[in-house]
CSV table of C-alpha atoms and ligand atoms in Angstrom, one decimal:
chain,number,residue,atom,x,y,z
A,791,UNK,CA,0.1,0.1,0.1
A,792,UNK,CA,1.9,3.2,-1.2
A,793,UNK,CA,-1.0,5.2,-2.0
A,794,UNK,CA,-4.8,4.8,-0.4
A,795,UNK,CA,-8.0,6.1,-0.8
A,796,UNK,CA,-10.7,5.5,2.0
A,797,UNK,CA,-14.2,5.6,0.9
A,798,UNK,CA,-16.7,6.5,3.8
A,799,UNK,CA,-13.8,7.9,5.8
A,800,UNK,CA,-15.9,9.9,7.9
A,801,UNK,CA,-17.7,7.0,9.6
A,802,UNK,CA,-17.2,5.3,12.6
A,803,UNK,CA,-14.3,3.1,11.1
A,804,UNK,CA,-13.1,5.5,8.6
A,805,UNK,CA,-12.3,8.5,10.8
A,806,UNK,CA,-10.1,6.3,12.9
A,807,UNK,CA,-8.6,4.2,9.9
A,808,UNK,CA,-7.6,7.4,8.3
A,809,UNK,CA,-5.9,8.5,11.1
A,810,UNK,CA,-4.2,5.3,11.8
A,811,UNK,CA,-3.0,4.8,7.9
A,812,UNK,CA,-1.6,8.4,7.8
A,813,UNK,CA,0.3,7.3,11.0
A,814,UNK,CA,2.1,4.4,9.0
A,815,UNK,CA,2.1,5.3,5.4
A,816,UNK,CA,2.3,9.3,5.6
A,817,UNK,CA,-0.6,12.3,5.5
A,818,UNK,CA,-0.4,12.7,2.1
A,819,UNK,CA,-0.4,9.0,1.0
A,820,UNK,CA,-3.9,8.8,2.5
A,821,UNK,CA,-6.5,10.1,0.6
A,822,UNK,CA,-9.8,10.5,2.8
A,823,UNK,CA,-13.2,10.8,0.8
A,824,UNK,CA,-16.8,11.1,2.3
A,825,UNK,CA,-20.2,12.1,0.9
A,826,UNK,CA,-20.4,14.5,3.7
A,827,UNK,CA,-17.7,17.6,3.5
A,828,UNK,CA,-14.9,17.8,6.5
A,829,UNK,CA,-14.4,21.4,6.4
A,830,UNK,CA,-10.3,22.4,6.4
A,831,UNK,CA,-9.3,18.8,6.3
A,832,UNK,CA,-6.2,18.4,4.2
A,833,UNK,CA,-6.1,15.4,1.9
A,834,UNK,CA,-9.8,15.1,1.6
A,835,UNK,CA,-12.2,14.7,-1.6
A,836,UNK,CA,-15.8,15.0,-1.2
A,837,UNK,CA,-17.5,12.2,-3.3
A,838,UNK,CA,-20.4,10.1,-3.8
A,839,UNK,CA,-19.5,6.7,-3.7
A,840,UNK,CA,-22.2,5.7,-5.9
A,841,UNK,CA,-20.9,8.0,-8.7
A,842,UNK,CA,-18.6,5.6,-10.3
A,843,UNK,CA,-17.1,8.4,-12.2
A,844,UNK,CA,-16.1,10.7,-9.3
A,845,UNK,CA,-14.5,7.5,-7.6
A,846,UNK,CA,-12.4,6.7,-11.1
A,847,UNK,CA,-11.4,10.7,-10.8
A,848,UNK,CA,-10.1,10.4,-7.0
A,849,UNK,CA,-8.2,7.1,-8.1
A,850,UNK,CA,-6.7,8.5,-11.6
A,851,UNK,CA,-6.2,12.1,-10.5
A,852,UNK,CA,-4.0,10.8,-7.1
A,853,UNK,CA,-2.0,7.7,-8.0
A,854,UNK,CA,-4.2,5.5,-5.7
A,855,UNK,CA,-3.2,1.8,-5.8
A,856,UNK,CA,-5.5,0.7,-2.7
A,857,UNK,CA,-9.3,1.4,-2.0
A,858,UNK,CA,-10.8,0.8,1.4
A,859,UNK,CA,-14.5,0.7,0.8
A,860,UNK,CA,-16.4,1.2,3.9
A,861,UNK,CA,-19.8,2.7,3.0
A,862,UNK,CA,-22.8,0.6,4.2
A,863,UNK,CA,-25.9,0.9,5.7
A,864,UNK,CA,-25.8,-1.3,8.6
A,865,UNK,CA,-28.0,-4.2,9.7
A,866,UNK,CA,-31.1,-2.5,11.6
A,867,UNK,CA,-31.3,0.5,9.4
A,868,UNK,CA,-31.2,-1.5,6.3
A,869,UNK,CA,-34.3,-3.6,7.1
A,870,UNK,CA,-36.1,-0.2,7.3
A,871,UNK,CA,-35.1,0.4,3.7
A,872,UNK,CA,-33.7,-2.8,1.9
A,873,UNK,CA,-34.0,-1.4,-1.6
A,874,UNK,CA,-31.8,1.6,-0.5
A,875,UNK,CA,-29.3,-1.0,1.4
A,876,UNK,CA,-29.0,-3.1,-1.2
A,877,UNK,CA,-28.4,-0.1,-3.8
A,878,UNK,CA,-25.7,1.7,-1.5
A,879,UNK,CA,-23.9,-1.4,-0.1
A,880,UNK,CA,-23.5,-3.0,-3.6
A,881,UNK,CA,-23.6,0.1,-5.4
A,882,UNK,CA,-20.5,1.4,-3.6
A,883,UNK,CA,-18.9,-1.9,-4.0
A,884,UNK,CA,-19.5,-2.7,-7.7
A,885,UNK,CA,-17.9,0.7,-8.2
A,886,UNK,CA,-14.8,0.1,-6.2
A,887,UNK,CA,-14.1,-3.4,-7.7
A,888,UNK,CA,-14.7,-1.8,-11.3
A,889,UNK,CA,-12.4,1.0,-10.9
A,890,UNK,CA,-10.0,-1.3,-9.1
A,891,UNK,CA,-10.0,-3.5,-12.4
A,892,UNK,CA,-9.4,-0.5,-14.4
A,893,UNK,CA,-6.6,1.2,-12.4
A,894,UNK,CA,-5.0,-1.8,-10.7
A,895,UNK,CA,-5.9,-1.0,-7.6
A,896,UNK,CA,-6.2,-3.4,-4.3
A,897,UNK,CA,-9.6,-3.3,-2.4
A,898,UNK,CA,-10.8,-4.0,0.8
A,899,UNK,CA,-14.5,-3.9,1.9
A,900,UNK,CA,-15.8,-5.2,5.3
A,901,UNK,CA,-18.0,-8.0,5.9
A,902,UNK,CA,-19.7,-8.8,8.9
A,903,UNK,CA,-21.0,-11.6,11.4
A,904,UNK,CA,-24.2,-10.4,9.8
A,905,UNK,CA,-23.4,-12.9,6.5
A,906,UNK,CA,-24.3,-15.8,8.6
A,907,UNK,CA,-27.8,-16.8,9.0
A,908,UNK,CA,-29.9,-18.9,11.7
A,909,UNK,CA,-28.6,-22.1,10.0
A,910,UNK,CA,-25.0,-21.6,10.8
A,911,UNK,CA,-23.4,-23.0,14.0
A,912,UNK,CA,-23.6,-20.5,16.8
A,913,UNK,CA,-20.8,-21.2,18.7
A,914,UNK,CA,-17.0,-21.5,16.9
A,915,UNK,CA,-18.9,-20.7,13.6
A,916,UNK,CA,-16.6,-22.2,11.2
A,917,UNK,CA,-15.0,-20.4,8.3
A,918,UNK,CA,-16.9,-22.3,5.4
A,919,UNK,CA,-20.3,-23.2,6.5
A,920,UNK,CA,-24.0,-22.4,5.2
A,921,UNK,CA,-24.7,-18.5,4.8
A,922,UNK,CA,-28.1,-17.9,4.2
A,923,UNK,CA,-28.7,-14.6,6.5
A,924,UNK,CA,-32.2,-13.3,6.7
A,925,UNK,CA,-31.3,-9.6,6.6
A,926,UNK,CA,-30.7,-7.5,3.5
A,927,UNK,CA,-27.6,-6.1,5.0
A,928,UNK,CA,-26.5,-9.7,5.4
A,929,UNK,CA,-27.6,-10.7,1.7
A,930,UNK,CA,-25.2,-7.8,0.9
A,931,UNK,CA,-22.3,-9.1,2.8
A,932,UNK,CA,-22.6,-12.9,1.2
A,933,UNK,CA,-23.2,-11.1,-2.1
A,934,UNK,CA,-20.2,-8.8,-1.4
A,935,UNK,CA,-17.8,-11.5,-0.6
A,936,UNK,CA,-18.7,-13.5,-3.6
A,937,UNK,CA,-18.3,-10.7,-6.0
A,938,UNK,CA,-15.2,-9.8,-4.6
A,939,UNK,CA,-14.0,-13.2,-5.0
A,940,UNK,CA,-15.4,-13.1,-8.3
A,941,UNK,CA,-13.4,-10.0,-9.4
A,942,UNK,CA,-10.5,-11.8,-8.1
A,943,UNK,CA,-11.0,-15.1,-10.3
A,944,UNK,CA,-12.3,-13.1,-13.3
A,945,UNK,CA,-10.2,-10.3,-13.7
A,946,UNK,CA,-7.2,-10.3,-11.3
A,947,UNK,CA,-8.4,-8.0,-8.8
A,948,UNK,CA,-6.5,-8.2,-5.3
A,949,UNK,CA,-9.8,-8.0,-3.4
A,950,UNK,CA,-10.0,-8.8,0.1
A,951,UNK,CA,-12.2,-8.8,3.8
A,952,UNK,CA,-12.9,-9.9,6.9
A,953,UNK,CA,-16.2,-10.8,8.8
A,954,UNK,CA,-16.1,-8.3,11.5
A,955,UNK,CA,-17.9,-8.5,14.8
A,956,UNK,CA,-19.5,-5.5,16.2
A,957,UNK,CA,-17.0,-2.8,16.4
A,958,UNK,CA,-16.5,-1.0,19.9
A,959,UNK,CA,-14.7,2.5,19.9
A,960,UNK,CA,-14.7,5.5,21.5
A,961,UNK,CA,-14.4,8.5,18.7
A,962,UNK,CA,-17.1,8.8,16.0
A,963,UNK,CA,-20.3,6.4,16.7
A,964,UNK,CA,-21.7,3.6,14.9
A,965,UNK,CA,-25.5,4.0,13.7
A,966,UNK,CA,-28.1,1.8,12.3
A,967,UNK,CA,-26.2,-1.4,13.7
A,968,UNK,CA,-27.7,-4.3,15.9
A,969,UNK,CA,-24.5,-4.4,17.9
A,970,UNK,CA,-24.4,-0.4,18.5
A,971,UNK,CA,-25.9,-1.0,22.0
A,972,UNK,CA,-22.2,-2.1,23.0
A,973,UNK,CA,-21.0,1.3,22.5
A,974,UNK,CA,-23.8,3.5,23.6
A,975,UNK,CA,-23.7,1.5,26.9
A,976,UNK,CA,-20.4,3.3,27.5
A,977,UNK,CA,-22.0,7.0,26.8
A,978,UNK,CA,-24.6,6.3,29.3
A,979,UNK,CA,-22.8,4.7,32.0
A,980,UNK,CA,-19.9,7.7,31.8
A,981,UNK,CA,-22.6,10.3,31.5
A,982,UNK,CA,-24.6,8.8,34.6
A,983,UNK,CA,-27.9,8.0,32.3
A,984,UNK,CA,-29.9,5.0,32.6
A,985,UNK,CA,-29.2,2.4,29.7
A,986,UNK,CA,-32.0,1.1,27.7
A,987,UNK,CA,-30.7,-1.8,26.1
A,988,UNK,CA,-32.4,-3.1,22.9
A,989,UNK,CA,-31.7,-6.5,23.0
A,990,UNK,CA,-32.0,-9.4,25.4
A,991,UNK,CA,-30.1,-9.7,28.2
A,992,UNK,CA,-28.7,-13.3,27.6
A,993,UNK,CA,-27.5,-12.4,23.8
A,994,UNK,CA,-24.3,-13.4,23.1
A,995,UNK,CA,-22.2,-11.7,20.1
A,996,UNK,CA,-18.8,-11.4,18.5
A,997,UNK,CA,-17.6,-8.0,19.7
A,998,UNK,CA,-14.0,-6.0,18.5
A,999,UNK,CA,-12.2,-3.6,19.7
A,1000,UNK,CA,-11.1,-0.6,17.5
A,1001,UNK,CA,-7.3,-1.3,17.7
A,1002,UNK,CA,-7.7,-4.7,16.5
A,1003,UNK,CA,-10.0,-3.9,13.6
A,1004,UNK,CA,-7.2,-1.1,12.4
A,1005,UNK,CA,-4.7,-4.1,12.7
A,1006,UNK,CA,-6.4,-6.6,11.0
A,1007,UNK,CA,-6.7,-4.1,8.0
A,1008,UNK,CA,-3.5,-3.6,7.4
A,1009,UNK,CA,-2.2,-7.1,8.2
A,1010,UNK,CA,-4.5,-8.6,6.1
A,1011,UNK,CA,-4.0,-5.9,3.1
A,1012,UNK,CA,-0.2,-5.9,3.7
A,1013,UNK,CA,-0.2,-10.1,3.5
A,1014,UNK,CA,1.5,-11.9,1.1
A,1015,UNK,CA,-1.1,-13.0,-1.5
A,1016,UNK,CA,0.2,-16.3,-1.8
A,1017,UNK,CA,-0.9,-17.4,1.6
A,1018,UNK,CA,-4.3,-16.3,1.0
A,1019,UNK,CA,-6.6,-19.0,0.3
A,1020,UNK,CA,-9.8,-17.7,1.3
A,1021,UNK,CA,-9.5,-13.7,0.6
A,1022,UNK,CA,-13.3,-13.1,1.5
A,1023,UNK,CA,-14.4,-12.9,4.1
A,1024,UNK,CA,-12.1,-14.2,6.8
A,1025,UNK,CA,-13.9,-14.7,10.2
A,1026,UNK,CA,-12.0,-12.7,13.1
A,1027,UNK,CA,-12.7,-13.2,16.4
A,1028,UNK,CA,-11.8,-11.0,19.5
A,1029,UNK,CA,-14.5,-11.4,22.2
A,1030,UNK,CA,-17.8,-12.4,23.1
A,1031,UNK,CA,-20.4,-11.3,25.6
A,1032,UNK,CA,-24.0,-10.6,26.4
A,1033,UNK,CA,-25.7,-7.2,27.6
A,1034,UNK,CA,-25.7,-8.6,31.0
A,1035,UNK,CA,-21.7,-9.4,31.2
A,1036,UNK,CA,-20.7,-6.2,29.6
A,1037,UNK,CA,-22.9,-4.3,32.0
A,1038,UNK,CA,-21.3,-6.2,35.2
A,1039,UNK,CA,-17.7,-5.4,34.0
A,1040,UNK,CA,-18.5,-1.8,33.5
A,1041,UNK,CA,-19.9,-1.9,37.0
A,1042,UNK,CA,-16.5,-2.7,37.9
A,1043,UNK,CA,-15.6,0.9,37.2
A,1044,UNK,CA,-19.0,3.0,37.1
A,1045,UNK,CA,-21.2,1.1,40.3
A,1046,UNK,CA,-24.1,3.4,39.8
A,1047,UNK,CA,-24.8,1.9,35.7
A,1048,UNK,CA,-28.5,1.6,35.5
A,1049,UNK,CA,-29.7,-0.7,32.9
A,1050,UNK,CA,-33.5,-1.7,31.6
A,1051,UNK,CA,-34.6,-3.6,28.8
A,1052,UNK,CA,-36.5,-2.4,26.1
A,1053,UNK,CA,-36.2,-5.4,23.4
A,1054,UNK,CA,-36.4,-3.6,19.7
A,1055,UNK,CA,-38.1,-6.3,17.9
A,1056,UNK,CA,-35.9,-5.9,14.7
A,1057,UNK,CA,-32.8,-6.1,16.6
A,1058,UNK,CA,-33.9,-9.2,18.7
A,1059,UNK,CA,-34.5,-11.2,15.5
A,1060,UNK,CA,-31.4,-10.2,13.6
A,1061,UNK,CA,-29.3,-10.7,16.7
A,1062,UNK,CA,-31.3,-14.1,17.1
A,1063,UNK,CA,-29.6,-15.3,13.8
A,1064,UNK,CA,-26.2,-14.3,14.6
A,1065,UNK,CA,-23.0,-16.5,15.5
A,1066,UNK,CA,-22.2,-16.3,19.4
A,1067,UNK,CA,-18.4,-16.7,18.4
A,1068,UNK,CA,-16.9,-17.3,15.4
A,1069,UNK,CA,-13.8,-19.7,14.7
A,1070,UNK,CA,-11.0,-17.4,13.2
A,1071,UNK,CA,-8.3,-20.1,13.1
A,1072,UNK,CA,-8.3,-20.0,9.3
A,1073,UNK,CA,-7.4,-15.9,9.5
A,1074,UNK,CA,-4.7,-16.9,11.9
A,1075,UNK,CA,-3.0,-19.5,10.0
A,1076,UNK,CA,-3.2,-17.6,6.5
A,1077,UNK,CA,-2.3,-14.3,7.6
A,1078,UNK,CA,-1.1,-14.3,11.4
A,1079,UNK,CA,-4.8,-12.8,12.9
A,1080,UNK,CA,-3.7,-12.1,16.6
A,1081,UNK,CA,-6.2,-9.9,18.8
A,1082,UNK,CA,-4.8,-8.0,21.7
A,1083,UNK,CA,-8.0,-6.4,23.2
A,1084,UNK,CA,-10.2,-8.6,25.5
A,1085,UNK,CA,-13.4,-7.6,27.2
A,1086,UNK,CA,-11.7,-6.3,30.6
A,1087,UNK,CA,-8.9,-4.3,28.8
A,1088,UNK,CA,-11.3,-2.7,26.4
A,1089,UNK,CA,-13.8,-1.7,29.0
A,1090,UNK,CA,-11.2,-0.2,30.9
A,1091,UNK,CA,-9.6,1.6,27.8
A,1092,UNK,CA,-12.9,2.9,26.7
A,1093,UNK,CA,-13.9,4.3,30.2
A,1094,UNK,CA,-10.5,5.9,30.2
A,1095,UNK,CA,-10.5,7.2,26.6
A,1096,UNK,CA,-14.6,8.1,26.2
A,1097,UNK,CA,-14.4,9.6,29.5
A,1098,UNK,CA,-11.5,12.0,28.6
A,1099,UNK,CA,-13.6,12.9,25.7
A,1100,UNK,CA,-17.1,13.8,27.3
A,1101,UNK,CA,-15.3,15.7,30.3
B,289,AKB,C1,-24.5,-4.0,12.6
B,289,AKB,O1,-24.9,-4.3,13.7
B,289,AKB,O2,-25.1,-3.9,11.5
B,289,AKB,C2,-22.7,-4.3,12.7
B,289,AKB,C3,-22.4,-5.6,11.8
B,289,AKB,C4,-22.1,-6.4,13.1
B,289,AKB,O3,-22.0,-5.9,11.0
B,289,AKB,N1,-22.2,-3.3,13.4
């Protein structure tokens, strides 16, 4: 990776990925792109990921060799408007792959635990297993993995992806996801507000802390292509917990946290079909995936860093 374009750079992952990649590859070698403008930001271009000509122009004019395509409507938001979710999620990916084909770029796109459906084993969900998601988000993720593999086999486009768990981070908020509660609970705890949890107390889901997400993206994109058998998309696991478990962990730092449950039927149904914990042994074997953050360390760090931001 020498010249990088991040599409969707203003989102939860994009905002931290931009800073992280600039610290490794240099400020001017990482071009941030988003549909919303960021006044005064250097090395930024405002573009609509669904505008193929605009994506091509950004790649051509800046000599880009690697594209991170982070544009997506998340799972719960996708269910509110499935047609829009398909148009945005698949449109942005198709444009990224087509531009990559034309200008010989590598492409990273996050897949998700949402790519699995109710017929996949819940515990230690294998890398290769039935994938029949029941959400439009999951359908897009499976289609995206297949499309990325197709572009590699048919056109030689170096497309790679990981199946991300719910991402926990202290900078930009997620939005429209089923796992968002695991971020929002920290804001409530630190502000002394009652937390209203939308998923059942005992619903386990895979989660990951942002530093491990950034590490996974760089590590996979820098991996020797000859070692990559799966390419799209690798299971990456870091921790798994339920709402009552994360609440208990936060209470070790903030004993006054108050949590009540008001189950959101959409998030309940979505999360019921997702893994409890994926088996990530293939990612470990093929490119050395090795997460550093578990529940206890992540919780302590979130309270410290988000607490500083909110003060
Ligand atoms: C969501 O909840 O939709 C996302 C995801 C797990 O892909 N955070």
